[in-house]
Amino acid sequence: MWVRPARRINGRIRLPGDKSISHRAALIAALATGGSRLSNFSTSQDCAATLSCLTKLGVSIEREGNNIRVEGAGNSGLRAASEPLDCGNSGSTMRMLAGALAGQKFTSTLTGDNSLRSRPMKRIIEPLEMMGAHVHSEDGKPPLAIEGNALKGIRYELPIASAQVKSCVLLAGLQAAGQTEVTERLGITRDHTERMLQWFGVAVETKASPDGSRTVMIDGPVRFAARDVDIPGDISSASFFIAGAALLPGSKLEIEGVGLNPTRTQFLSTLHSLGLEVDMSALYEGCNELVGTVGVFAGPNRESGEHRESRVVNGALIPQLIDELPLLAVLGTQISGGIEIRDAAELRFKETDRISATVNNLRAMGADVEEFEDGLAVAGPINLRGAKLDPHGDHRIAMAFTIAALIADTESEIVGVECVGISFPEFFELLDSLIER
Ligand code: S3P
């Protein structure tokens, strides 16, 4: 697909439901007793994979556009699937479903596409086995055979800052005897699982410690009832439009009804600290999540070329903008002094190696980039040039480099853009409706 440079971005939009929240709403509604209506459910292929796996496990799901009705099977009411459960490209589906299946009375096989079958699963196998489940895999990679078993609660400190691992253990904890405790010391990750469980009436306690760590506790086994959920717009999908509007002078963009959970808004705070005009307004709480409007306004001139020190984004901030890091690197090319991203080795284990994909595509556009094992440093400001770009089948790389192509001086060709459907099938259509050329 060819992408031409744009003059500015203008408009007011709403976005399909948050992918992370949709996965959790579907999984938790499936484990509840009774029917839940999930509105503004994510249109992503990833969340469709979660629904399809749940259907194969005997959960009745009706879908009408973006509204879903899930007839919960109860915490121990899932049925053995007659075939392997295909999680597609979705790490969230595999890791969270594994937690829900660990305490069932049957064996399940979880598999996925080539990308997912190369991603690390030891991170969930270890805690699930500590809880009493048997998980078979080769080299800690999918497919996973999960032999359900009676589980017991554990105290677990996350060895990697991962919301998927935390959620896997908490969902297993719903069926475990006694207390399950998960501590995050390396950084606080998105807390949608905790919030969604609370919304469904499950007593989830959280404790913040003076050293900055956070512990989440659940007493199992737990039974809980169905509940309707309104899912806010996806802030990670919004980030691409926000970055485009922040970079193209004269832009004005408002995104309404978007999820503004503080564990997901670090990208907005970082833009703000880089001197870009981004604000949040019309805040309200819906279904135990903060929701509101994001406004972006790009004044007539970009930042001046005066040299500044490179800004470093690292440490505990990383888990809070993990999905926005490739986009932040693109933004770094337009910021005086550039940007350095460190402590982000996890990016190498995403849908593709996102450090290498970002570095290679930025270099193709003429950027001056240094690659590190745990991140990258990009110099700025520079004029990006149009180039042939390869997202390696990774949706977020494809969208980040579409934004890069909008600010480049000539057109770019992006190969394999259909991968955007993994998280955001409407991306190009919506972007076209906002762009002025
Ligand atoms: C997600 C957690 C993050 C994120 C992914 C969605 C979630 O993954 O990158 O896109 O919904 O919990 P990790 O937990 O592997 O960091």
Coordinates of C-alpha atoms and ligand atoms in Angstrom, one line a residue:
M1 CA 0.0 0.0 0.0
W2 CA 1.3 3.5 -0.9
V3 CA 0.9 6.2 1.8
R4 CA 1.3 9.8 0.7
P5 CA 2.4 12.6 3.1
A6 CA -0.4 14.5 4.8
R7 CA -0.8 18.2 5.6
R8 CA -2.8 17.8 8.8
I9 CA -5.3 15.7 10.7
N10 CA -8.7 17.2 11.7
G11 CA -11.8 15.7 13.3
R12 CA -13.7 14.3 16.2
I13 CA -14.0 10.5 16.5
R14 CA -14.9 7.5 18.7
L15 CA -13.0 4.3 18.5
P16 CA -13.9 0.6 18.7
G17 CA -13.5 -1.0 22.2
D18 CA -10.2 -1.5 23.9
K19 CA -8.6 -4.8 23.0
S20 CA -7.2 -5.6 26.4
I21 CA -10.5 -4.8 28.2
S22 CA -12.5 -6.8 25.6
H23 CA -10.4 -10.0 26.1
R24 CA -10.9 -9.7 29.8
A25 CA -14.6 -8.9 29.6
A26 CA -15.2 -12.0 27.4
L27 CA -13.2 -14.4 29.5
I28 CA -14.6 -13.2 32.8
A29 CA -18.2 -13.2 31.5
A30 CA -17.6 -16.7 30.3
L31 CA -16.6 -17.8 33.8
A32 CA -19.6 -16.0 35.4
T33 CA -23.0 -17.5 35.9
G34 CA -25.7 -15.9 33.7
G35 CA -25.8 -13.7 30.6
S36 CA -23.6 -10.6 30.2
R37 CA -24.0 -8.0 27.5
L38 CA -20.7 -6.5 26.3
S39 CA -21.1 -3.3 24.4
N40 CA -18.5 -1.7 22.1
F41 CA -16.6 -4.9 22.0
S42 CA -13.2 -4.7 20.2
T43 CA -13.4 -5.4 16.4
S44 CA -9.9 -6.8 16.5
Q45 CA -9.0 -10.2 15.1
D46 CA -7.3 -10.9 18.4
C47 CA -10.5 -10.6 20.4
A48 CA -12.4 -12.6 17.8
A49 CA -9.9 -15.4 18.5
T50 CA -10.8 -15.2 22.2
L51 CA -14.5 -15.5 21.4
S52 CA -13.9 -18.4 19.0
C53 CA -11.9 -20.3 21.7
L54 CA -14.6 -19.7 24.3
T55 CA -17.2 -21.0 21.9
K56 CA -15.2 -24.2 21.4
L57 CA -15.1 -24.5 25.2
G58 CA -18.9 -24.7 25.2
V59 CA -19.7 -21.0 26.0
S60 CA -22.7 -19.6 24.1
I61 CA -21.8 -16.3 22.4
E62 CA -24.0 -14.2 20.2
R63 CA -22.5 -11.3 18.3
E64 CA -24.4 -8.4 16.7
G65 CA -21.9 -5.9 15.4
N66 CA -19.9 -4.6 18.3
N67 CA -22.4 -5.9 20.9
I68 CA -21.8 -9.4 22.3
R69 CA -23.9 -11.5 24.6
V70 CA -22.0 -14.1 26.6
E71 CA -23.9 -16.9 28.4
G72 CA -21.5 -17.6 31.2
A73 CA -20.7 -21.3 31.9
G74 CA -19.7 -20.7 35.5
N75 CA -16.2 -21.0 36.9
S76 CA -16.1 -24.8 36.5
G77 CA -18.6 -25.1 33.7
L78 CA -16.4 -25.0 30.6
R79 CA -16.4 -28.2 28.5
A80 CA -13.4 -29.9 26.8
A81 CA -12.9 -28.6 23.2
S82 CA -12.9 -31.3 20.6
E83 CA -10.0 -29.7 18.7
P84 CA -7.0 -27.4 19.5
L85 CA -7.9 -23.9 20.5
D86 CA -6.5 -21.5 17.9
C87 CA -5.4 -18.2 19.5
G88 CA -4.3 -16.8 16.1
N89 CA -1.8 -14.0 16.6
S90 CA -2.9 -13.2 20.1
G91 CA -0.6 -13.6 23.1
S92 CA -3.2 -12.2 25.4
T93 CA -5.7 -14.9 24.4
M94 CA -3.2 -17.7 24.9
R95 CA -1.8 -16.5 28.2
M96 CA -5.0 -15.5 29.8
L97 CA -7.0 -18.5 28.6
A98 CA -4.3 -20.8 29.9
G99 CA -5.0 -19.4 33.4
A100 CA -8.7 -20.0 33.0
L101 CA -8.1 -23.6 31.8
A102 CA -5.5 -24.6 34.3
G103 CA -8.0 -25.6 37.0
Q104 CA -10.6 -27.2 34.7
K105 CA -11.2 -31.0 34.8
F106 CA -10.0 -31.6 31.2
T107 CA -7.0 -31.1 29.0
S108 CA -6.9 -28.3 26.4
T109 CA -4.4 -27.6 23.6
L110 CA -3.6 -24.0 22.8
T111 CA -2.0 -23.1 19.5
G112 CA -1.6 -20.1 17.2
D113 CA -0.1 -18.7 14.1
N114 CA 3.6 -18.8 13.3
S115 CA 4.3 -15.6 15.2
L116 CA 2.5 -16.8 18.3
R117 CA 4.1 -20.2 18.1
S118 CA 7.5 -18.6 18.4
R119 CA 6.7 -16.5 21.6
P120 CA 7.8 -17.4 25.1
M121 CA 5.3 -19.3 27.3
K122 CA 7.6 -20.4 30.1
R123 CA 6.5 -17.2 31.9
I124 CA 3.0 -18.7 32.4
I125 CA 4.0 -22.4 32.6
E126 CA 6.1 -21.8 35.7
P127 CA 3.5 -20.2 37.9
L128 CA 0.7 -22.5 36.6
E129 CA 2.7 -25.5 37.5
M130 CA 3.5 -24.0 41.0
M131 CA -0.3 -23.9 41.4
G132 CA -0.7 -27.6 40.5
A133 CA -1.5 -27.6 36.8
H134 CA 0.4 -29.7 34.2
V135 CA 1.4 -27.8 31.1
H136 CA 3.3 -29.5 28.3
S137 CA 5.2 -27.7 25.6
E138 CA 8.4 -28.0 23.6
D139 CA 11.0 -25.4 24.5
G140 CA 8.4 -23.3 26.4
K141 CA 6.7 -22.4 23.1
P142 CA 3.2 -23.1 21.9
P143 CA 1.4 -25.4 21.3
L144 CA 0.6 -25.9 25.0
A145 CA -1.2 -28.9 26.3
I146 CA -2.8 -27.8 29.6
E147 CA -3.9 -30.7 31.8
G148 CA -6.3 -29.1 34.2
N149 CA -5.9 -30.0 37.9
A150 CA -7.0 -29.0 41.4
L151 CA -5.1 -25.8 42.0
K152 CA -3.8 -24.2 45.1
G153 CA -3.2 -20.5 45.6
I154 CA 0.4 -19.2 45.4
R155 CA 2.4 -16.1 46.3
Y156 CA 4.1 -15.1 43.1
E157 CA 6.5 -12.2 42.3
L158 CA 6.5 -11.5 38.5
P159 CA 9.9 -12.0 37.1
I160 CA 9.0 -9.9 34.0
A161 CA 6.6 -6.9 34.1
S162 CA 3.8 -8.5 32.2
A163 CA 0.1 -7.9 32.5
Q164 CA -0.6 -11.1 30.6
V165 CA 1.3 -13.2 33.1
K166 CA -0.3 -11.4 36.1
S167 CA -3.7 -11.9 34.5
C168 CA -3.0 -15.6 33.8
V169 CA -2.2 -16.2 37.5
L170 CA -5.2 -14.2 38.7
L171 CA -7.6 -16.1 36.5
A172 CA -6.1 -19.4 37.6
G173 CA -6.5 -18.1 41.2
L174 CA -10.3 -17.9 40.7
Q175 CA -10.4 -21.7 40.9
A176 CA -7.5 -22.2 43.3
A177 CA -8.0 -23.2 46.9
G178 CA -6.8 -20.4 49.2
Q179 CA -5.2 -17.0 48.5
T180 CA -3.4 -16.2 45.2
E181 CA -1.0 -13.2 45.5
V182 CA 0.8 -11.6 42.6
T183 CA 3.4 -8.9 43.3
E184 CA 4.7 -6.5 40.6
R185 CA 8.1 -5.0 41.6
L186 CA 9.6 -4.3 38.2
G187 CA 6.9 -1.9 37.1
I188 CA 3.1 -1.6 37.4
T189 CA 1.4 -3.1 34.4
R190 CA -2.2 -2.5 33.1
D191 CA -4.7 -3.4 35.8
H192 CA -7.8 -4.2 33.7
T193 CA -8.1 -7.8 35.0
E194 CA -8.2 -6.6 38.6
R195 CA -10.8 -4.0 37.6
M196 CA -12.9 -6.3 35.5
L197 CA -13.0 -8.9 38.3
Q198 CA -14.1 -6.3 40.8
W199 CA -16.8 -5.1 38.3
F200 CA -18.1 -8.7 38.3
G201 CA -18.2 -8.6 42.1
V202 CA -15.1 -10.6 42.8
A203 CA -13.2 -9.5 46.0
V204 CA -9.8 -8.5 44.6
E205 CA -7.6 -6.6 47.0
T206 CA -4.6 -4.6 46.0
K207 CA -1.8 -3.3 48.2
A208 CA 0.8 -0.7 47.3
S209 CA 4.1 -0.9 49.1
P210 CA 6.4 2.0 49.9
D211 CA 9.1 0.5 47.6
G212 CA 6.7 1.1 44.7
S213 CA 5.7 -2.5 44.3
R214 CA 2.0 -3.6 44.1
T215 CA 0.4 -6.8 45.3
V216 CA -2.9 -8.2 44.0
M217 CA -4.8 -10.8 46.1
I218 CA -7.7 -13.1 45.4
D219 CA -9.2 -15.7 47.6
G220 CA -10.3 -18.8 45.7
P221 CA -12.3 -20.6 44.7
V222 CA -14.7 -17.8 43.7
R223 CA -18.2 -17.9 42.1
F224 CA -19.6 -14.8 40.6
A225 CA -22.5 -13.6 38.6
A226 CA -22.8 -12.1 35.1
R227 CA -22.7 -8.3 34.6
D228 CA -23.0 -6.0 31.6
V229 CA -19.9 -4.1 30.4
D230 CA -19.5 -1.0 28.3
I231 CA -16.1 -1.1 26.8
P232 CA -14.3 2.3 26.3
G233 CA -12.4 3.1 23.0
D234 CA -8.9 1.7 22.6
I235 CA -6.3 4.2 23.8
S236 CA -3.5 2.2 22.1
S237 CA -5.4 2.5 18.7
A238 CA -6.0 6.2 19.5
S239 CA -2.2 6.7 20.0
F240 CA -1.5 6.5 16.2
F241 CA -4.0 9.3 15.4
I242 CA -2.8 11.3 18.4
A243 CA 0.8 11.1 17.3
G244 CA -0.1 12.1 13.7
A245 CA -2.1 15.1 14.9
A246 CA 0.6 16.1 17.3
L247 CA 3.2 16.1 14.5
L248 CA 1.3 17.7 11.7
P249 CA 1.1 21.5 12.2
G250 CA -2.4 22.9 12.2
S251 CA -4.0 19.6 13.3
K252 CA -6.9 19.5 15.7
L253 CA -8.2 16.1 16.9
E254 CA -10.6 15.0 19.6
I255 CA -11.2 11.3 20.5
E256 CA -14.2 10.8 22.7
G257 CA -15.1 7.9 25.0
V258 CA -11.6 6.5 25.1
G259 CA -10.2 4.4 28.0
L260 CA -7.9 6.6 30.2
N261 CA -6.9 4.0 32.8
P262 CA -3.7 5.6 34.4
T263 CA -1.8 2.4 33.6
R264 CA -2.3 3.0 29.9
T265 CA -1.9 6.8 29.5
Q266 CA 1.9 7.1 29.9
F267 CA 2.2 7.8 26.2
L268 CA 0.0 10.9 26.6
S269 CA 2.2 12.1 29.6
T270 CA 5.3 11.5 27.6
L271 CA 4.0 13.5 24.6
H272 CA 3.1 16.3 27.1
S273 CA 6.6 16.2 28.6
L274 CA 8.0 16.5 25.0
G275 CA 6.2 19.8 24.7
L276 CA 3.3 18.5 22.5
E277 CA -0.2 19.7 23.2
V278 CA -2.3 16.8 24.4
D279 CA -5.0 16.9 27.0
M280 CA -7.7 14.8 28.7
S281 CA -11.2 16.1 29.5
A282 CA -14.8 15.0 30.1
L283 CA -13.5 12.3 32.5
Y284 CA -16.0 9.8 34.0
E285 CA -15.8 6.4 35.5
G286 CA -17.6 3.6 33.5
C287 CA -17.5 -0.1 34.5
N288 CA -14.7 0.5 36.9
E289 CA -12.5 2.1 34.2
L290 CA -11.6 5.8 33.7
V291 CA -13.0 7.1 30.4
G292 CA -12.8 10.5 28.7
T293 CA -11.8 12.6 25.7
V294 CA -8.3 13.1 24.4
G295 CA -7.7 16.4 22.6
V296 CA -4.6 17.1 20.5
F297 CA -3.7 20.4 18.9
A298 CA -0.6 21.0 16.9
G299 CA 0.3 24.7 16.7
P300 CA 1.4 26.2 13.4
N301 CA 5.1 25.5 13.9
R302 CA 7.0 22.4 14.9
E303 CA 9.5 22.5 17.7
S304 CA 12.6 24.6 16.8
G305 CA 15.8 22.8 15.8
E306 CA 17.8 24.0 18.8
H307 CA 19.8 21.1 20.3
R308 CA 18.6 19.4 23.4
E309 CA 19.7 16.4 25.3
S310 CA 18.1 13.2 24.1
R311 CA 15.1 12.3 26.3
V312 CA 15.4 8.9 27.9
V313 CA 12.3 6.7 28.4
N314 CA 13.1 3.7 30.6
G315 CA 12.6 1.8 33.9
A316 CA 9.1 1.5 35.4
L317 CA 7.6 3.7 32.7
I318 CA 8.2 1.0 30.0
P319 CA 5.4 -1.4 30.9
Q320 CA 3.0 1.6 30.9
L321 CA 3.7 2.4 27.3
I322 CA 4.9 -0.9 26.0
D323 CA 2.6 -1.0 22.9
E324 CA 3.3 2.6 22.0
L325 CA 7.2 2.4 22.0
P326 CA 7.6 1.9 18.2
L327 CA 5.4 4.9 17.7
L328 CA 7.4 6.9 20.3
A329 CA 10.6 6.1 18.3
V330 CA 8.9 7.5 15.2
L331 CA 8.0 10.6 17.1
G332 CA 11.6 10.8 18.4
T333 CA 12.8 11.6 14.9
Q334 CA 10.8 14.9 15.1
I335 CA 11.9 15.9 18.6
S336 CA 14.9 18.2 19.2
G337 CA 17.5 15.9 20.7
G338 CA 15.7 12.7 19.7
I339 CA 14.7 9.9 22.1
E340 CA 16.4 7.0 23.7
I341 CA 14.3 4.0 24.8
R342 CA 15.9 1.5 27.3
D343 CA 14.9 -1.4 29.5
A344 CA 12.5 -2.5 26.8
A345 CA 14.0 -5.9 25.8
E346 CA 10.4 -7.3 26.1
L347 CA 9.8 -5.6 22.7
R348 CA 11.8 -8.4 21.2
F349 CA 9.2 -11.0 22.2
K350 CA 6.1 -9.3 20.8
E351 CA 4.3 -10.2 17.5
T352 CA 7.7 -9.6 15.9
D353 CA 11.0 -8.3 17.3
R354 CA 9.7 -4.7 17.5
I355 CA 13.2 -3.3 18.3
S356 CA 14.7 -4.6 15.1
A357 CA 11.6 -3.9 13.0
T358 CA 11.5 -0.3 14.3
V359 CA 15.3 0.3 13.8
N360 CA 15.2 -1.1 10.2
N361 CA 12.2 0.8 9.1
L362 CA 13.5 4.1 10.6
R363 CA 16.8 3.6 8.9
A364 CA 15.1 3.0 5.6
M365 CA 13.5 6.5 6.1
G366 CA 16.9 8.1 6.6
A367 CA 16.8 8.3 10.4
D368 CA 20.0 8.0 12.5
V369 CA 19.3 5.1 14.9
E370 CA 21.4 3.1 17.3
E371 CA 20.1 -0.3 18.3
F372 CA 20.6 -1.7 21.8
E373 CA 19.7 -5.2 23.1
D374 CA 17.0 -3.4 25.3
G375 CA 16.0 -0.5 23.1
L376 CA 17.2 2.1 20.7
A377 CA 18.2 5.7 20.4
V378 CA 17.0 7.9 17.5
A379 CA 18.3 11.3 16.6
G380 CA 16.0 14.3 15.9
P381 CA 14.8 16.4 14.5
I382 CA 15.2 15.1 10.9
N383 CA 13.1 15.1 7.8
L384 CA 12.0 11.5 7.1
R385 CA 12.1 10.4 3.5
G386 CA 9.6 8.1 1.8
A387 CA 10.7 4.5 1.7
K388 CA 9.7 0.9 1.2
L389 CA 8.6 -0.3 4.7
D390 CA 8.2 -3.8 6.1
P391 CA 6.1 -4.2 9.3
H392 CA 7.0 -8.0 9.4
G393 CA 3.3 -8.8 9.8
D394 CA 3.1 -6.8 13.0
H395 CA 0.0 -4.6 13.3
R396 CA 1.5 -1.9 15.6
I397 CA 4.6 -1.6 13.4
A398 CA 2.4 -1.2 10.3
M399 CA 0.4 1.6 12.0
A400 CA 3.4 3.4 13.5
F401 CA 5.1 3.5 10.1
T402 CA 1.9 4.7 8.4
I403 CA 2.2 7.7 10.7
A404 CA 5.9 8.0 9.8
A405 CA 4.9 8.0 6.1
L406 CA 2.4 10.8 6.7
I407 CA 5.2 13.1 7.9
A408 CA 7.8 12.0 5.4
D409 CA 8.7 14.2 2.4
T410 CA 7.7 11.7 -0.3
E411 CA 5.4 8.8 -0.5
S412 CA 6.1 5.4 1.1
E413 CA 5.2 1.8 0.3
I414 CA 4.2 -0.3 3.2
V415 CA 4.0 -4.1 2.5
G416 CA 1.5 -6.4 4.1
V417 CA -0.7 -3.7 5.8
E418 CA -3.6 -6.1 6.2
C419 CA -2.0 -7.1 9.5
V420 CA -3.6 -3.9 11.1
G421 CA -6.7 -6.0 11.5
I422 CA -5.1 -7.9 14.3
S423 CA -5.9 -4.9 16.6
F424 CA -7.6 -2.2 14.5
P425 CA -9.4 -3.2 11.2
E426 CA -10.8 0.3 10.7
F427 CA -7.4 2.0 11.0
F428 CA -7.0 3.1 7.3
E429 CA -10.6 4.1 6.8
L430 CA -10.7 6.2 9.9
L431 CA -7.3 7.8 9.1
D432 CA -8.5 8.7 5.6
S433 CA -11.5 10.4 7.1
L434 CA -9.2 12.6 9.3
I435 CA -6.4 13.5 6.9
E436 CA -6.2 16.7 4.9
R437 CA -3.7 16.6 2.1
Ligands
S3P1 C1 -1.5 -6.9 27.2 C2 -0.3 -6.8 27.8 C3 1.0 -6.4 27.2 C4 0.7 -5.8 25.8 C5 -0.3 -6.5 25.0 C6 -1.6 -6.6 25.7 C7 -2.7 -7.2 27.9 O1 1.7 -7.6 27.0 O2 1.9 -5.7 25.1 O3 -0.5 -5.9 23.8 O4 -3.8 -7.1 27.4 O5 -2.5 -7.7 29.1 P1 2.7 -8.3 28.1 O6 1.9 -8.6 29.3 O7 3.3 -9.4 27.4 O8 3.7 -7.2 28.4

